[in-house]
Short mmCIF file of C-alpha atoms in Angstrom, two decimals:
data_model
loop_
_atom_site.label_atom_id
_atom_site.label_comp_id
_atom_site.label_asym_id
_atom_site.label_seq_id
_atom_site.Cartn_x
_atom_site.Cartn_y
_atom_site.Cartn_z
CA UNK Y 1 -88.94 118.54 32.13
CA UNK Y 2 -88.25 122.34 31.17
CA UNK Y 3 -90.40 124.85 29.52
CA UNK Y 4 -89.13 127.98 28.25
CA UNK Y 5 -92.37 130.83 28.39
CA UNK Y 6 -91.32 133.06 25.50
CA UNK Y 7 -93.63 136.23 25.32
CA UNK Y 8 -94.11 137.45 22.02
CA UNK Y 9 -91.79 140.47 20.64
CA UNK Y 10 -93.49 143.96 20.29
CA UNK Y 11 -96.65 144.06 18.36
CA UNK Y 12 -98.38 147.16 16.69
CA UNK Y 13 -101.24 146.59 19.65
CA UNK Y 14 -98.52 147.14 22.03
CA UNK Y 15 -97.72 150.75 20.51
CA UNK Y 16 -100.53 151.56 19.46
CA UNK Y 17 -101.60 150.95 23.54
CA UNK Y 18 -104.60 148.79 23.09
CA UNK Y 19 -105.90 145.46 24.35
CA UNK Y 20 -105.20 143.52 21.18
CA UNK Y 21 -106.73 140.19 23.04
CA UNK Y 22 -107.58 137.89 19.96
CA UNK Y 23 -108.20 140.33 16.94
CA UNK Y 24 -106.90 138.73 14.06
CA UNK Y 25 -103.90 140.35 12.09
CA UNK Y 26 -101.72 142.29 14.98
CA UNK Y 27 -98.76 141.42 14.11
CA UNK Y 28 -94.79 142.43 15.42
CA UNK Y 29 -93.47 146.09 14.81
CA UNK Y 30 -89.93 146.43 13.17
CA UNK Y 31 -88.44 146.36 16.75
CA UNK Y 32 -90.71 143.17 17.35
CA UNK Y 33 -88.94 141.37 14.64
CA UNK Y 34 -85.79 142.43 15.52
CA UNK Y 35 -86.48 141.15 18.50
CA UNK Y 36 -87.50 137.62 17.02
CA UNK Y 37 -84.51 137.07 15.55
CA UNK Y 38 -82.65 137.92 18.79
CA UNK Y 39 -84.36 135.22 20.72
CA UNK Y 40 -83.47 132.84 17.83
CA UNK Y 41 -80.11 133.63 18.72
CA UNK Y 42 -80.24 133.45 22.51
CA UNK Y 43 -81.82 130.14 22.50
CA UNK Y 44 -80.45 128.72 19.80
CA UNK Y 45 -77.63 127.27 21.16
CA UNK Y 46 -79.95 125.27 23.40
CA UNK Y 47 -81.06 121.29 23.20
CA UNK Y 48 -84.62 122.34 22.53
CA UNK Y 49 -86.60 119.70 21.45
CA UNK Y 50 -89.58 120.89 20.98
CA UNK Y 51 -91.81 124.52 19.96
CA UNK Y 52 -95.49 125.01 20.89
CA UNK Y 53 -97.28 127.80 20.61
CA UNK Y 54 -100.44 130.29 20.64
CA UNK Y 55 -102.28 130.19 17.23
CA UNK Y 56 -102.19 134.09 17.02
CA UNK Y 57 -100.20 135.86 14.43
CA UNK Y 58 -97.58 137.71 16.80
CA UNK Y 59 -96.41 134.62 18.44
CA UNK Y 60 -96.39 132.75 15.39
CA UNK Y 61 -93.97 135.34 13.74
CA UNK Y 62 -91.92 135.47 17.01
CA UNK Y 63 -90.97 132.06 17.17
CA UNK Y 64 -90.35 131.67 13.10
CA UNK Y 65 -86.65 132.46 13.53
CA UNK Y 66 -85.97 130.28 16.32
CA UNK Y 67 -87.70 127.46 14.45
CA UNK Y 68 -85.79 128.12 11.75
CA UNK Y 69 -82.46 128.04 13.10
CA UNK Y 70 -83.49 124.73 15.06
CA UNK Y 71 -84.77 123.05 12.28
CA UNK Y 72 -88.17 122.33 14.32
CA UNK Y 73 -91.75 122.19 13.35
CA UNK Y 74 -93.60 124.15 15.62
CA UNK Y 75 -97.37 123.10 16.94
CA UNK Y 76 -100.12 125.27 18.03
CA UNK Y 77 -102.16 124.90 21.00
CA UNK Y 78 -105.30 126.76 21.69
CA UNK Y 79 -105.03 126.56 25.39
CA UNK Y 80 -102.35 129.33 24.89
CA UNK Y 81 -103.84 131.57 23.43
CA UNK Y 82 -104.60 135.03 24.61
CA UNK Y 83 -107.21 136.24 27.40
CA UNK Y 84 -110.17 136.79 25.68
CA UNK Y 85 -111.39 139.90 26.50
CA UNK Y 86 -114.81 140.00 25.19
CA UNK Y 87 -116.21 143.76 24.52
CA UNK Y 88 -112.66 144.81 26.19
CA UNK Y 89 -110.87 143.50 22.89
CA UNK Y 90 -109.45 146.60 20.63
CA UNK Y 91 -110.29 149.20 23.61
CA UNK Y 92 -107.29 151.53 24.36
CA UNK Y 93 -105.81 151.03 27.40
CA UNK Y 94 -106.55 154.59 28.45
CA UNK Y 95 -110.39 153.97 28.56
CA UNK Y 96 -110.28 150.98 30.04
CA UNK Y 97 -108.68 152.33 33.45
CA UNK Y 98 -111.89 154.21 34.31
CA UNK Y 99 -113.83 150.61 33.94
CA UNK Y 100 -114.84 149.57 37.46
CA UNK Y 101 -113.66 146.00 36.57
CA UNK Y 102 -109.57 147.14 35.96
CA UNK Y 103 -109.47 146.84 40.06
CA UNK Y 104 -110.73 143.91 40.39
CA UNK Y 105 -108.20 142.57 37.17
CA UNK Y 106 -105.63 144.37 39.29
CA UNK Y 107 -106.76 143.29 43.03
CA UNK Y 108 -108.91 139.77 42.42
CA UNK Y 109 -107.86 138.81 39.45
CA UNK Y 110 -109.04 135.26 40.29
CA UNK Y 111 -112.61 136.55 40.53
CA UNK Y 112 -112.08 138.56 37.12
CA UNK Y 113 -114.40 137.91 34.20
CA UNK Y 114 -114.59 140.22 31.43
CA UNK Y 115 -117.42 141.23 29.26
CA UNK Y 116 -118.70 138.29 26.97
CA UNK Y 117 -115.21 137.09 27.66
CA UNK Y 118 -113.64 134.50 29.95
CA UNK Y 119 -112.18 134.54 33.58
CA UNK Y 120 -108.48 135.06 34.35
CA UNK Y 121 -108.97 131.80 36.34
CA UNK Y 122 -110.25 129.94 33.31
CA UNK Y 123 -106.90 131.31 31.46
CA UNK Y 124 -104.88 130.08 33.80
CA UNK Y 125 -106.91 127.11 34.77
CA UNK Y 126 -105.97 126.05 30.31
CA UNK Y 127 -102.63 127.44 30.55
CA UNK Y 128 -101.44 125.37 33.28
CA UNK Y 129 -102.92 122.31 31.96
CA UNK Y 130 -101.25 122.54 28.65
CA UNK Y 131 -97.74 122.77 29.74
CA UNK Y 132 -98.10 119.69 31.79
CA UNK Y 133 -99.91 117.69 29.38
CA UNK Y 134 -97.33 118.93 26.81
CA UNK Y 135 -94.37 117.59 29.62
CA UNK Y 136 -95.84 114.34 30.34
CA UNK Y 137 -96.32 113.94 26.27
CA UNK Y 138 -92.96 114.84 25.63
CA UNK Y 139 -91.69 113.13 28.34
CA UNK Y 140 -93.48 109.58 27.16
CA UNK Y 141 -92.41 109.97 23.55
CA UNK Y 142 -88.56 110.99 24.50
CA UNK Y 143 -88.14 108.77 27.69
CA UNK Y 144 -86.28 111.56 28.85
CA UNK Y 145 -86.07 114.71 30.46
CA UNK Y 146 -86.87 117.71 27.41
CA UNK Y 147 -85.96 121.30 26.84
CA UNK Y 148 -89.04 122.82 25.36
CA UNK Y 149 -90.40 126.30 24.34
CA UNK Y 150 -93.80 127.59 25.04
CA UNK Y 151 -94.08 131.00 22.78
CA UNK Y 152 -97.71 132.93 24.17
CA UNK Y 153 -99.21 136.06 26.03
CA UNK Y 154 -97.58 137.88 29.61
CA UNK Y 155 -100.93 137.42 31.11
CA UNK Y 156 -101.06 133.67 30.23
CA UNK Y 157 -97.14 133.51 31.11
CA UNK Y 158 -98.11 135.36 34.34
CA UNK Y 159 -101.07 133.10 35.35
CA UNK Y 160 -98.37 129.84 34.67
CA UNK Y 161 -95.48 131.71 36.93
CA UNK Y 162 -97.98 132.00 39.27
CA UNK Y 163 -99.21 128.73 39.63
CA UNK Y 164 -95.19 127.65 39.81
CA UNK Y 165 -94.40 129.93 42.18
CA UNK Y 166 -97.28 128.77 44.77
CA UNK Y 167 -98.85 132.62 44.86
CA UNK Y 168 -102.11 132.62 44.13
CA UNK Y 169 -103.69 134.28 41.15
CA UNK Y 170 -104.59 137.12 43.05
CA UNK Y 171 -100.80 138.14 43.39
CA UNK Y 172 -100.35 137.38 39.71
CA UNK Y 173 -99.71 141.14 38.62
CA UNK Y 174 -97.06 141.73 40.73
CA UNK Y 175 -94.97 139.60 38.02
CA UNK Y 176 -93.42 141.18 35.04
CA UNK Y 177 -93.57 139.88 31.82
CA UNK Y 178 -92.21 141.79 29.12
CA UNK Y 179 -92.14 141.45 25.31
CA UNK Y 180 -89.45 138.91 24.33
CA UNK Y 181 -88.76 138.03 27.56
CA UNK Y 182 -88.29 134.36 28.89
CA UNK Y 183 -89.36 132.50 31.85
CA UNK Y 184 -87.95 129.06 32.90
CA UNK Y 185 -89.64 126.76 34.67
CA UNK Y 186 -88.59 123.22 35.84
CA UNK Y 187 -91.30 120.87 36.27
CA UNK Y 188 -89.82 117.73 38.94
CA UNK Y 189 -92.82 114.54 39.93
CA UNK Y 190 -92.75 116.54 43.23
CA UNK Y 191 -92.88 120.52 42.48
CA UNK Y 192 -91.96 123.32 40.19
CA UNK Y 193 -89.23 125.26 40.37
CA UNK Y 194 -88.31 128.80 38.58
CA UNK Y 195 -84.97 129.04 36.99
CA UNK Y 196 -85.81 132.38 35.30
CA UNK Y 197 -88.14 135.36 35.52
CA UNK Y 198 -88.66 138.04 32.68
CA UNK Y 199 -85.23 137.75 31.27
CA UNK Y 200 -84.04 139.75 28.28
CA UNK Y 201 -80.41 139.28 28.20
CA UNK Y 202 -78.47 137.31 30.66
CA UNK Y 203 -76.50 134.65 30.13
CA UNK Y 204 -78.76 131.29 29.42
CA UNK Y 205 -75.49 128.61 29.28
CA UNK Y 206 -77.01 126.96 32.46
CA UNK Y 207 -80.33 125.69 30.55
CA UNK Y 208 -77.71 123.91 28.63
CA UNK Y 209 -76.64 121.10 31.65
CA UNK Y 210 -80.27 120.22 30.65
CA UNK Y 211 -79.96 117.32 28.58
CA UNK Y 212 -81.67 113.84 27.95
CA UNK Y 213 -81.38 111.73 31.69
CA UNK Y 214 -82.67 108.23 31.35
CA UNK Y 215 -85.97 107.84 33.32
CA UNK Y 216 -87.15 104.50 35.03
CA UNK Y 217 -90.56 103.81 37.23
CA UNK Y 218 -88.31 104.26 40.18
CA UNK Y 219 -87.76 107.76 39.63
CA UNK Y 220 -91.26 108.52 41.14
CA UNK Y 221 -89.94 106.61 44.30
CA UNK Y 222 -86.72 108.20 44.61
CA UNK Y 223 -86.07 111.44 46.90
CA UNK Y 224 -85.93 114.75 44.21
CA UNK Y 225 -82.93 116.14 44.08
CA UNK Y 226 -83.60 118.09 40.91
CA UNK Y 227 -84.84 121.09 43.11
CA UNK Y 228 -83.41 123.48 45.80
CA UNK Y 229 -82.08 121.48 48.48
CA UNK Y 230 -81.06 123.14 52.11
CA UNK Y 231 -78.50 125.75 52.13
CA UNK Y 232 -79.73 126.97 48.66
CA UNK Y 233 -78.14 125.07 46.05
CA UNK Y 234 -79.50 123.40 43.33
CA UNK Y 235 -79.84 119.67 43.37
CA UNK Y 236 -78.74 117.35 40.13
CA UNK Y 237 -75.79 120.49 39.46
CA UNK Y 238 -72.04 120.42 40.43
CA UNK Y 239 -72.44 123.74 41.60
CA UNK Y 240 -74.80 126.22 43.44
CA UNK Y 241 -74.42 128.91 40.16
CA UNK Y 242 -74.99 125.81 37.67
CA UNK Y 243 -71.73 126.62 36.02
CA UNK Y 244 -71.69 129.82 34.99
CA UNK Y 245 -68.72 131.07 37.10
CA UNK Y 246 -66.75 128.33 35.74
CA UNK Y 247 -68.01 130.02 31.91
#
């Protein structure tokens, strides 16, 4: 099972340099839209199967074109929504740098709670719990292996990457997330595994191999190939570059 983490394109909050959190209304700048409609064309080439998303306006309007082009319905889930940020929602970013909590978001983010908000480890704590319930529910109703998108927020992106990557939230910032970007992660019965980080423009024609393998109960049993194996390839491809040299 594969999720594609789509941030959400450029949003007036993001200009305008606040913490838009979960005020209602901010929605994508001209460039955010333009940027919308890009991603519909990156990915929609791809067998995705399936769109879920955070309930908030931006996200919403940056997966419209994509769903669209696909033909899909998307679905909402509240678990991926944004942080919320309590009495730090709508604050510019400029005053919140002087707040003693901003080094401990920065430093121990895992022991992070904003004001009459939640904890980074209660964001991440949803986050993760959604995309795997959303794999094994996909996963049941196809019988197969499924290409999905996940459209939310970097810092719920982040805490997922995180969690994939085995580094603990506490290293979470040192990932990038920017607008419109995508992350890929591959979700195996034994680990994770991150085909992409942050990526705004390269070539996507490997998610493609990714299409519908019959599963059995004796997958469970059987040794994983679908990850790295020794010497760096990747298991369950022809080839160590999935492809693309061949493209």
């Amino acid at each position: 099972m594969t999720v594609i983490l789509l941030r959400h394109g450029v949003s007036t909050s993001n200009t305008a340099r606040t913490l838009a959190g979960r005020s209602p209304g901010v929605d994508l700048t001209e460039h955010g839209a333009d940027q919308a409609r890009a991603v519909a064309e990156r990915l929609g080439a791809l067998p995705i199967q399936h769109i879920v998303h955070s309930p908030l306006l931006r996200c919403q309007r940056t997966i419209g074109p994509l769903a669209d082009k696909l033909g899909l319905e998307p679905e909402y889930d509240d678990r991926l929504i944004e942080v919320d940020y309590g009495d730090w929602t709508g604050k510019p970013i400029a005053d919140l740098l002087t707040e003693p909590l901003w080094k401990v978001v920065q430093r121990h983010a895992s022991g992070a709670v904003f004001p009459a908000g939640e904890g980074l480890a209660q964001v991440q704590a949803r986050a993760v719990a959604a995309v795997r319930e959303h794999d094994r529910v996909f996963a049941e109703r196809h019988g197969h292996d499924v290409l999905w998108v996940a459209c939310t927020h970097g810092d719920v992106i982040k805490s997922v990457l995180a969690d994939a990557l085995g580094l603990h939230l506490d290293g979470f910032q040192r990932i990038v997330v920017e607008p419109a970007s995508i992350s890929v992660v591959r979700y195996t019965p034994h680990a994770p595994y991150v085909w992409r980080l942050n990526d705004t423009g390269s070539d996507l024609g490997a998610l493609e191999a990714i299409r519908p393998q019959p599963r059995n109960d004796a997958d469970a049993n059987r040794s994983d190939t679908s990850g790295p194996v020794p010497g760096g390839e990747l298991g369950g491809t022809p080839s160590a570059d999935n492809g693309n040299a061949e493209r």
